[in-house]
mmCIF file of C-alpha atoms and ligand atoms in Angstrom:
data_model
loop_
_atom_site.group_PDB
_atom_site.id
_atom_site.type_symbol
_atom_site.label_atom_id
_atom_site.label_comp_id
_atom_site.label_asym_id
_atom_site.label_seq_id
_atom_site.Cartn_x
_atom_site.Cartn_y
_atom_site.Cartn_z
ATOM 1 C CA MET A 1 0.000 0.000 0.000
ATOM 2 C CA GLU A 2 1.736 3.239 -1.182
ATOM 3 C CA THR A 3 0.902 6.125 1.149
ATOM 4 C CA ARG A 4 3.751 8.629 0.531
ATOM 5 C CA SER A 5 2.674 12.319 0.659
ATOM 6 C CA PHE A 6 -0.900 11.485 1.556
ATOM 7 C CA CYS A 7 -2.937 13.283 4.192
ATOM 8 C CA ILE A 8 -5.126 11.745 6.928
ATOM 9 C CA LYS A 9 -8.260 11.877 4.762
ATOM 10 C CA ASP A 10 -6.607 10.009 1.841
ATOM 11 C CA ILE A 11 -5.038 7.408 4.083
ATOM 12 C CA LEU A 12 -8.310 6.683 5.840
ATOM 13 C CA LYS A 13 -10.117 6.280 2.537
ATOM 14 C CA MET A 14 -7.487 3.892 1.160
ATOM 15 C CA THR A 15 -7.334 1.844 4.347
ATOM 16 C CA ASP A 16 -11.108 1.630 4.566
ATOM 17 C CA GLU A 17 -11.210 0.138 1.047
ATOM 18 C CA TYR A 18 -8.282 -2.179 1.736
ATOM 19 C CA LEU A 19 -9.662 -3.555 5.028
ATOM 20 C CA ASN A 20 -13.094 -3.948 3.479
ATOM 21 C CA LYS A 21 -11.607 -5.946 0.590
ATOM 22 C CA LYS A 22 -9.913 -8.164 3.188
ATOM 23 C CA GLY A 23 -13.295 -8.951 4.769
ATOM 24 C CA ILE A 24 -13.136 -6.696 7.833
ATOM 25 C CA SER A 25 -16.681 -5.501 8.405
ATOM 26 C CA ASN A 26 -16.164 -2.285 10.408
ATOM 27 C CA SER A 27 -13.388 -1.224 8.041
ATOM 28 C CA ARG A 28 -13.771 2.561 8.293
ATOM 29 C CA LEU A 29 -14.049 2.537 12.088
ATOM 30 C CA GLU A 30 -11.059 0.215 12.414
ATOM 31 C CA ALA A 31 -8.984 2.359 10.022
ATOM 32 C CA GLU A 32 -9.745 5.385 12.195
ATOM 33 C CA VAL A 33 -9.045 3.638 15.505
ATOM 34 C CA LEU A 34 -5.690 2.328 14.227
ATOM 35 C CA LEU A 35 -4.608 5.664 12.728
ATOM 36 C CA GLY A 36 -5.715 7.437 15.899
ATOM 37 C CA ASN A 37 -3.599 5.028 17.930
ATOM 38 C CA VAL A 38 -0.518 5.633 15.770
ATOM 39 C CA THR A 39 -0.856 9.436 15.646
ATOM 40 C CA GLY A 40 -2.028 9.834 19.249
ATOM 41 C CA MET A 41 -5.248 11.517 18.075
ATOM 42 C CA SER A 42 -8.856 10.808 18.980
ATOM 43 C CA ARG A 43 -11.241 9.986 16.114
ATOM 44 C CA VAL A 44 -12.662 13.512 16.354
ATOM 45 C CA GLU A 45 -9.155 14.985 16.112
ATOM 46 C CA LEU A 46 -8.508 12.935 12.968
ATOM 47 C CA TYR A 47 -11.562 14.551 11.349
ATOM 48 C CA VAL A 48 -10.533 18.047 12.460
ATOM 49 C CA ASN A 49 -7.050 17.452 10.980
ATOM 50 C CA PHE A 50 -8.189 15.759 7.768
ATOM 51 C CA ASP A 51 -5.649 17.621 5.573
ATOM 52 C CA ARG A 52 -2.636 17.100 7.833
ATOM 53 C CA PRO A 53 0.104 15.072 6.114
ATOM 54 C CA VAL A 54 1.014 11.807 7.845
ATOM 55 C CA ALA A 55 4.703 11.613 8.871
ATOM 56 C CA ASP A 56 6.914 8.783 7.583
ATOM 57 C CA GLU A 57 7.290 7.155 11.033
ATOM 58 C CA GLU A 58 3.525 7.251 11.514
ATOM 59 C CA LYS A 59 2.985 5.676 8.085
ATOM 60 C CA SER A 60 5.376 2.888 8.839
ATOM 61 C CA ALA A 61 3.776 2.167 12.257
ATOM 62 C CA TYR A 62 0.336 2.306 10.626
ATOM 63 C CA ARG A 63 1.371 -0.154 7.885
ATOM 64 C CA LYS A 64 2.557 -2.603 10.559
ATOM 65 C CA ALA A 65 -0.714 -2.257 12.472
ATOM 66 C CA ILE A 66 -2.808 -2.759 9.320
ATOM 67 C CA SER A 67 -0.826 -5.821 8.379
ATOM 68 C CA LYS A 68 -1.394 -7.355 11.864
ATOM 69 C CA ARG A 69 -5.109 -6.639 11.572
ATOM 70 C CA VAL A 70 -5.359 -8.199 8.106
ATOM 71 C CA ASN A 71 -3.644 -11.301 9.513
ATOM 72 C CA GLY A 72 -6.502 -11.672 11.993
ATOM 73 C CA GLU A 73 -5.041 -10.030 15.086
ATOM 74 C CA PRO A 74 -7.911 -8.391 16.999
ATOM 75 C CA LEU A 75 -8.037 -4.601 16.867
ATOM 76 C CA GLN A 76 -8.053 -4.471 20.659
ATOM 77 C CA HIS A 77 -4.727 -6.313 20.913
ATOM 78 C CA ILE A 78 -3.128 -3.894 18.486
ATOM 79 C CA VAL A 79 -4.269 -0.785 20.360
ATOM 80 C CA GLY A 80 -4.145 -2.475 23.787
ATOM 81 C CA LEU A 81 -7.453 -1.029 24.971
ATOM 82 C CA GLN A 82 -11.142 -1.890 24.999
ATOM 83 C CA PRO A 83 -13.861 0.505 26.109
ATOM 84 C CA PHE A 84 -16.473 -1.301 28.246
ATOM 85 C CA ARG A 85 -19.559 0.607 29.398
ATOM 86 C CA HIS A 86 -18.168 3.654 31.282
ATOM 87 C CA ILE A 87 -14.595 2.441 31.686
ATOM 88 C CA ASN A 88 -11.548 1.809 29.499
ATOM 89 C CA LEU A 89 -9.828 -1.523 30.033
ATOM 90 C CA LYS A 90 -6.282 -2.414 29.150
ATOM 91 C CA VAL A 91 -6.208 -5.721 27.244
ATOM 92 C CA LYS A 92 -3.445 -8.099 26.266
ATOM 93 C CA PRO A 93 -3.127 -11.250 24.168
ATOM 94 C CA GLU A 94 -3.164 -13.764 27.056
ATOM 95 C CA VAL A 95 -6.478 -12.447 28.421
ATOM 96 C CA PHE A 96 -9.990 -12.610 26.932
ATOM 97 C CA ILE A 97 -11.176 -9.366 25.259
ATOM 98 C CA PRO A 98 -14.470 -8.213 26.828
ATOM 99 C CA ARG A 99 -17.372 -8.265 24.366
ATOM 100 C CA PRO A 100 -20.183 -5.718 23.920
ATOM 101 C CA GLU A 101 -22.883 -8.264 24.893
ATOM 102 C CA THR A 102 -21.238 -8.675 28.301
ATOM 103 C CA GLU A 103 -22.123 -5.027 28.957
ATOM 104 C CA LEU A 104 -25.715 -6.289 29.130
ATOM 105 C CA VAL A 105 -24.777 -8.683 31.933
ATOM 106 C CA VAL A 106 -23.724 -5.635 33.946
ATOM 107 C CA GLU A 107 -26.984 -3.921 32.938
ATOM 108 C CA ARG A 108 -28.973 -6.911 34.239
ATOM 109 C CA ILE A 109 -27.051 -6.856 37.536
ATOM 110 C CA LEU A 110 -27.789 -3.150 37.944
ATOM 111 C CA GLU A 111 -31.501 -3.984 37.565
ATOM 112 C CA ILE A 112 -31.148 -6.724 40.178
ATOM 113 C CA SER A 113 -29.186 -4.467 42.530
ATOM 114 C CA ARG A 114 -32.166 -2.118 42.710
ATOM 115 C CA GLN A 115 -34.175 -4.969 44.309
ATOM 116 C CA LEU A 116 -31.522 -5.532 46.990
ATOM 117 C CA SER A 117 -30.475 -3.342 49.864
ATOM 118 C CA GLY A 118 -27.334 -2.553 51.851
ATOM 119 C CA ARG A 119 -23.782 -2.984 50.699
ATOM 120 C CA LEU A 120 -23.793 -5.551 47.902
ATOM 121 C CA LYS A 121 -21.359 -8.435 48.064
ATOM 122 C CA ILE A 122 -20.706 -9.814 44.567
ATOM 123 C CA ILE A 123 -18.474 -12.599 43.217
ATOM 124 C CA ASP A 124 -17.363 -12.434 39.559
ATOM 125 C CA ILE A 125 -16.159 -15.900 38.543
ATOM 126 C CA GLY A 126 -13.678 -15.865 35.613
ATOM 127 C CA THR A 127 -13.058 -12.137 35.722
ATOM 128 C CA GLY A 128 -10.546 -11.959 32.836
ATOM 129 C CA SER A 129 -9.590 -8.288 32.324
ATOM 130 C CA GLY A 130 -11.998 -7.400 35.139
ATOM 131 C CA ALA A 131 -14.712 -6.114 32.792
ATOM 132 C CA ILE A 132 -17.745 -7.191 34.848
ATOM 133 C CA ALA A 133 -16.180 -6.821 38.303
ATOM 134 C CA LEU A 134 -14.720 -3.374 37.667
ATOM 135 C CA SER A 135 -17.827 -2.038 35.924
ATOM 136 C CA LEU A 136 -19.917 -3.151 38.880
ATOM 137 C CA ALA A 137 -17.473 -1.612 41.352
ATOM 138 C CA TYR A 138 -17.565 1.601 39.300
ATOM 139 C CA GLU A 139 -21.339 1.750 38.850
ATOM 140 C CA ILE A 140 -22.669 0.377 42.148
ATOM 141 C CA LEU A 141 -21.335 2.758 44.760
ATOM 142 C CA ASP A 142 -22.141 0.607 47.774
ATOM 143 C CA SER A 143 -20.573 -2.651 46.628
ATOM 144 C CA TYR A 144 -17.716 -4.966 47.397
ATOM 145 C CA ILE A 145 -16.564 -7.326 44.673
ATOM 146 C CA TYR A 146 -14.551 -10.552 44.679
ATOM 147 C CA ALA A 147 -12.923 -11.037 41.262
ATOM 148 C CA VAL A 148 -11.866 -14.646 40.691
ATOM 149 C CA ASP A 149 -9.829 -16.251 37.918
ATOM 150 C CA ILE A 150 -7.675 -19.326 37.477
ATOM 151 C CA SER A 151 -5.224 -17.325 35.361
ATOM 152 C CA GLU A 152 -2.583 -15.294 37.189
ATOM 153 C CA THR A 153 -2.034 -13.220 34.020
ATOM 154 C CA ALA A 154 -5.720 -12.316 33.894
ATOM 155 C CA LEU A 155 -5.715 -11.365 37.576
ATOM 156 C CA ASP A 156 -2.598 -9.201 37.140
ATOM 157 C CA LEU A 157 -4.282 -7.373 34.265
ATOM 158 C CA ALA A 158 -7.558 -6.978 36.188
ATOM 159 C CA ARG A 159 -5.580 -5.606 39.148
ATOM 160 C CA GLU A 160 -3.778 -3.141 36.879
ATOM 161 C CA ASN A 161 -7.122 -2.033 35.431
ATOM 162 C CA ALA A 162 -8.507 -1.607 38.963
ATOM 163 C CA LEU A 163 -5.504 0.506 39.907
ATOM 164 C CA ASN A 164 -5.896 2.713 36.806
ATOM 165 C CA LEU A 165 -9.571 3.207 37.613
ATOM 166 C CA GLY A 166 -9.011 3.935 41.311
ATOM 167 C CA LEU A 167 -11.048 0.846 42.269
ATOM 168 C CA LEU A 168 -8.448 -1.234 44.119
ATOM 169 C CA GLY A 169 -10.135 -0.603 47.479
ATOM 170 C CA LYS A 170 -13.461 -2.074 46.303
ATOM 171 C CA VAL A 171 -12.292 -5.207 44.523
ATOM 172 C CA PHE A 172 -10.574 -8.204 46.074
ATOM 173 C CA PHE A 173 -8.749 -10.577 43.681
ATOM 174 C CA ILE A 174 -8.613 -14.339 44.232
ATOM 175 C CA LYS A 175 -6.692 -16.899 42.186
ATOM 176 C CA SER A 176 -8.926 -19.928 42.198
ATOM 177 C CA ASP A 177 -10.336 -22.781 40.162
ATOM 178 C CA LEU A 178 -13.953 -21.551 40.411
ATOM 179 C CA PHE A 179 -14.815 -21.626 44.159
ATOM 180 C CA GLU A 180 -11.930 -23.827 45.274
ATOM 181 C CA ASN A 181 -9.863 -21.110 47.058
ATOM 182 C CA ILE A 182 -12.761 -18.933 48.162
ATOM 183 C CA ASP A 183 -12.945 -19.292 51.921
ATOM 184 C CA LYS A 184 -16.567 -19.910 52.964
ATOM 185 C CA GLU A 185 -15.865 -18.529 56.422
ATOM 186 C CA VAL A 186 -14.812 -15.189 54.943
ATOM 187 C CA VAL A 187 -16.963 -14.927 51.817
ATOM 188 C CA SER A 188 -20.525 -15.853 52.740
ATOM 189 C CA GLN A 189 -24.045 -14.435 52.420
ATOM 190 C CA VAL A 190 -23.180 -13.183 48.953
ATOM 191 C CA ASP A 191 -25.849 -11.126 47.144
ATOM 192 C CA ILE A 192 -24.884 -11.929 43.563
ATOM 193 C CA ILE A 193 -22.633 -14.470 41.847
ATOM 194 C CA VAL A 194 -21.973 -13.624 38.206
ATOM 195 C CA ALA A 195 -20.025 -15.568 35.590
ATOM 196 C CA ASN A 196 -19.263 -15.361 31.907
ATOM 197 C CA PRO A 197 -17.460 -18.711 31.891
ATOM 198 C CA PRO A 198 -15.817 -20.499 28.983
ATOM 199 C CA TYR A 199 -18.794 -22.013 27.115
ATOM 200 C CA ILE A 200 -17.673 -23.203 23.678
ATOM 201 C CA PRO A 201 -17.876 -27.003 23.231
ATOM 202 C CA THR A 202 -14.296 -28.230 22.797
ATOM 203 C CA ASN A 203 -14.831 -29.657 19.306
ATOM 204 C CA LEU A 204 -16.267 -26.350 17.982
ATOM 205 C CA ILE A 205 -13.319 -24.136 18.949
ATOM 206 C CA GLU A 206 -11.532 -24.861 15.661
ATOM 207 C CA ASN A 207 -14.573 -23.529 13.719
ATOM 208 C CA LEU A 208 -14.484 -20.093 15.347
ATOM 209 C CA GLN A 209 -13.255 -17.031 13.442
ATOM 210 C CA ILE A 210 -9.469 -16.474 13.391
ATOM 211 C CA GLU A 211 -9.652 -13.519 15.803
ATOM 212 C CA VAL A 212 -11.084 -15.858 18.437
ATOM 213 C CA LYS A 213 -9.540 -19.286 17.858
ATOM 214 C CA ASP A 214 -6.000 -18.044 17.189
ATOM 215 C CA PHE A 215 -5.869 -14.984 19.432
ATOM 216 C CA GLU A 216 -7.981 -15.721 22.521
ATOM 217 C CA PRO A 217 -6.608 -17.957 25.308
ATOM 218 C CA LYS A 218 -8.076 -21.477 25.020
ATOM 219 C CA GLU A 219 -8.843 -21.604 28.765
ATOM 220 C CA ALA A 220 -11.193 -18.644 28.282
ATOM 221 C CA LEU A 221 -13.162 -20.479 25.576
ATOM 222 C CA ASP A 222 -13.232 -24.200 26.292
ATOM 223 C CA GLY A 223 -16.436 -25.196 28.086
ATOM 224 C CA GLY A 224 -15.748 -28.938 27.843
ATOM 225 C CA LYS A 225 -17.493 -31.585 25.756
ATOM 226 C CA ASP A 226 -20.950 -29.977 25.669
ATOM 227 C CA GLY A 227 -19.876 -26.428 26.612
ATOM 228 C CA LEU A 228 -21.770 -26.593 29.909
ATOM 229 C CA GLY A 229 -19.067 -27.909 32.279
ATOM 230 C CA PHE A 230 -18.553 -24.600 34.102
ATOM 231 C CA TYR A 231 -22.289 -23.925 34.491
ATOM 232 C CA ARG A 232 -22.740 -27.351 36.130
ATOM 233 C CA ARG A 233 -19.960 -26.719 38.648
ATOM 234 C CA ILE A 234 -20.996 -23.141 39.418
ATOM 235 C CA ILE A 235 -24.673 -24.081 39.927
ATOM 236 C CA ARG A 236 -23.646 -26.954 42.207
ATOM 237 C CA ASP A 237 -21.270 -24.901 44.395
ATOM 238 C CA SER A 238 -22.812 -21.411 44.401
ATOM 239 C CA SER A 239 -25.362 -22.348 47.097
ATOM 240 C CA GLU A 240 -22.471 -22.566 49.574
ATOM 241 C CA TYR A 241 -21.851 -18.837 49.139
ATOM 242 C CA LEU A 242 -25.151 -17.190 48.169
ATOM 243 C CA LYS A 243 -27.518 -15.821 50.730
ATOM 244 C CA SER A 244 -31.132 -16.944 50.469
ATOM 245 C CA GLY A 245 -32.743 -14.507 48.004
ATOM 246 C CA GLY A 246 -29.374 -13.868 46.329
ATOM 247 C CA PHE A 247 -28.936 -14.077 42.556
ATOM 248 C CA LEU A 248 -26.930 -16.236 40.187
ATOM 249 C CA VAL A 249 -26.337 -14.487 36.840
ATOM 250 C CA PHE A 250 -24.765 -16.135 33.782
ATOM 251 C CA GLU A 251 -23.780 -15.006 30.338
ATOM 252 C CA ILE A 252 -24.563 -17.988 28.102
ATOM 253 C CA GLY A 253 -23.757 -19.163 24.582
ATOM 254 C CA ASP A 254 -26.112 -19.324 21.645
ATOM 255 C CA GLY A 255 -28.600 -22.213 21.978
ATOM 256 C CA GLN A 256 -27.637 -23.110 25.569
ATOM 257 C CA SER A 257 -30.558 -21.514 27.438
ATOM 258 C CA GLU A 258 -32.868 -24.540 27.718
ATOM 259 C CA ARG A 259 -30.142 -26.867 28.939
ATOM 260 C CA ILE A 260 -28.911 -24.359 31.544
ATOM 261 C CA ILE A 261 -32.462 -23.716 32.766
ATOM 262 C CA LYS A 262 -32.798 -27.490 33.200
ATOM 263 C CA LEU A 263 -29.566 -27.584 35.236
ATOM 264 C CA LEU A 264 -30.940 -24.817 37.490
ATOM 265 C CA LYS A 265 -34.298 -26.550 37.907
ATOM 266 C CA ASP A 266 -32.698 -29.946 38.600
ATOM 267 C CA ASN A 267 -30.679 -28.337 41.404
ATOM 268 C CA ASN A 268 -33.956 -27.551 43.225
ATOM 269 C CA CYS A 269 -32.558 -24.457 44.947
ATOM 270 C CA PHE A 270 -33.199 -21.873 42.240
ATOM 271 C CA GLU A 271 -36.409 -20.075 41.362
ATOM 272 C CA LYS A 272 -37.562 -17.035 39.345
ATOM 273 C CA ILE A 273 -35.388 -18.034 36.398
ATOM 274 C CA GLN A 274 -35.279 -15.185 33.894
ATOM 275 C CA LEU A 275 -33.774 -14.921 30.408
ATOM 276 C CA SER A 276 -32.619 -11.696 28.725
ATOM 277 C CA LYS A 277 -31.606 -11.167 25.099
ATOM 278 C CA ASP A 278 -28.569 -9.482 23.579
ATOM 279 C CA TYR A 279 -28.372 -6.776 20.872
ATOM 280 C CA ALA A 280 -28.885 -9.447 18.187
ATOM 281 C CA GLY A 281 -32.052 -10.760 19.884
ATOM 282 C CA LYS A 282 -30.321 -13.945 21.107
ATOM 283 C CA GLU A 283 -30.921 -15.334 24.590
ATOM 284 C CA ARG A 284 -27.687 -14.318 26.305
ATOM 285 C CA ILE A 285 -28.231 -13.857 30.031
ATOM 286 C CA ILE A 286 -29.859 -16.100 32.639
ATOM 287 C CA SER A 287 -30.571 -15.027 36.180
ATOM 288 C CA ALA A 288 -32.067 -17.065 39.005
ATOM 289 C CA VAL A 289 -32.823 -16.509 42.671
ATOM 290 C CA TYR A 290 -31.339 -18.881 45.250
ATOM 291 C CA ARG A 291 -33.648 -20.201 47.968
ATOM 292 C CA ASN A 292 -32.088 -21.924 50.927
ATOM 293 C CA GLN A 293 -34.444 -24.885 51.456
ATOM 294 C CA GLN A 294 -33.409 -25.278 55.098
ATOM 295 C CA LEU A 295 -34.715 -21.869 56.156
HETATM 296 C C1 SAM B 1 -15.021 -15.984 28.576
HETATM 297 S S1 SAM B 1 -13.767 -15.374 29.648
HETATM 298 C C2 SAM B 1 -14.663 -14.060 30.444
HETATM 299 C C3 SAM B 1 -13.778 -12.947 30.976
HETATM 300 C C4 SAM B 1 -14.545 -11.739 31.526
HETATM 301 N N1 SAM B 1 -15.423 -12.111 32.623
HETATM 302 C C5 SAM B 1 -15.354 -11.081 30.427
HETATM 303 O O1 SAM B 1 -16.584 -11.231 30.428
HETATM 304 O O2 SAM B 1 -14.755 -10.403 29.568
HETATM 305 C C6 SAM B 1 -13.691 -16.659 30.857
HETATM 306 C C7 SAM B 1 -12.674 -16.436 31.979
HETATM 307 O O3 SAM B 1 -12.759 -17.564 32.868
HETATM 308 C C8 SAM B 1 -11.455 -17.879 33.322
HETATM 309 N N2 SAM B 1 -11.445 -19.290 33.754
HETATM 310 C C9 SAM B 1 -11.335 -20.410 32.994
HETATM 311 N N3 SAM B 1 -11.368 -21.507 33.759
HETATM 312 C C10 SAM B 1 -11.522 -21.078 35.035
HETATM 313 C C11 SAM B 1 -11.621 -21.750 36.293
HETATM 314 N N4 SAM B 1 -11.582 -23.077 36.374
HETATM 315 N N5 SAM B 1 -11.751 -20.994 37.405
HETATM 316 C C12 SAM B 1 -11.785 -19.642 37.342
HETATM 317 N N6 SAM B 1 -11.698 -18.957 36.176
HETATM 318 C C13 SAM B 1 -11.573 -19.653 35.038
HETATM 319 C C14 SAM B 1 -10.559 -17.605 32.124
HETATM 320 O O4 SAM B 1 -9.229 -17.430 32.537
HETATM 321 C C15 SAM B 1 -11.215 -16.343 31.556
HETATM 322 O O5 SAM B 1 -10.627 -15.190 32.102
#
């Protein structure tokens, strides 16, 4: 791609066409985000400076970024950031990139939080970059969050994001295989347990788009043979931590709702099961209320 002596407007137009030809759907937006990252300008600033020539070093950095993108590397890894609701999260290749539909999980928890009172105690299982945990800490003023992950790299990143957002005092990080290292004596009577666990059936991972199968960590995707392994374990163990009347909230994969509802019903401790849809109209979130049968 020859870009010598071109200005921002020309370069954006050429890159838009090039990315589009390579099958990248949001080509114009991605061209702007990548050029903004290289020049240190916001997207608005790019528009205000449409006729500014692009310096040689910027062109060469931009070419490298475009080539990574065309080879399937996710935009977020190239720029190192992902906006999520009201916060900006640092991302890196070893940690799952938060998705827009997960913002709706936070939305659902905000709805739930309005039915509860006092300081909310919440566990986020499989926190990754901290997207859910940190958004909740940011948006629910009177809350205390336990952010759990099996991956030390994910927890380090989530901690760094918490520090950048001034939320370290509200979020406690635990390295654990689901509930294994969460001390029941210390963490009990929890109001909400939320999880966006790995939910892709193992044999389908190879069919996912390149951005996911080659650039997301496998342990963030692999939900076992039928994709439901983590839901089974979380449903089984969450009753040890939830208070009666507390909520279990899951992000779920396409086509999994009926089987997860069955798991909740078979457990006999969950009621008021509710499904919510994502932006594409797919069933994406399940919530249920825990009832302690001994009370
Ligand atoms: C799909 S990602 C979700 C990340 C984040 N909650 C989000 O929504 O962007 C699943 C996360 O679960 C974590 N994970 C996988 N197996 C786990 C386990 N056994 N115990 C705790 N976390 C686990 C992965 O490391 C990954 O960060």
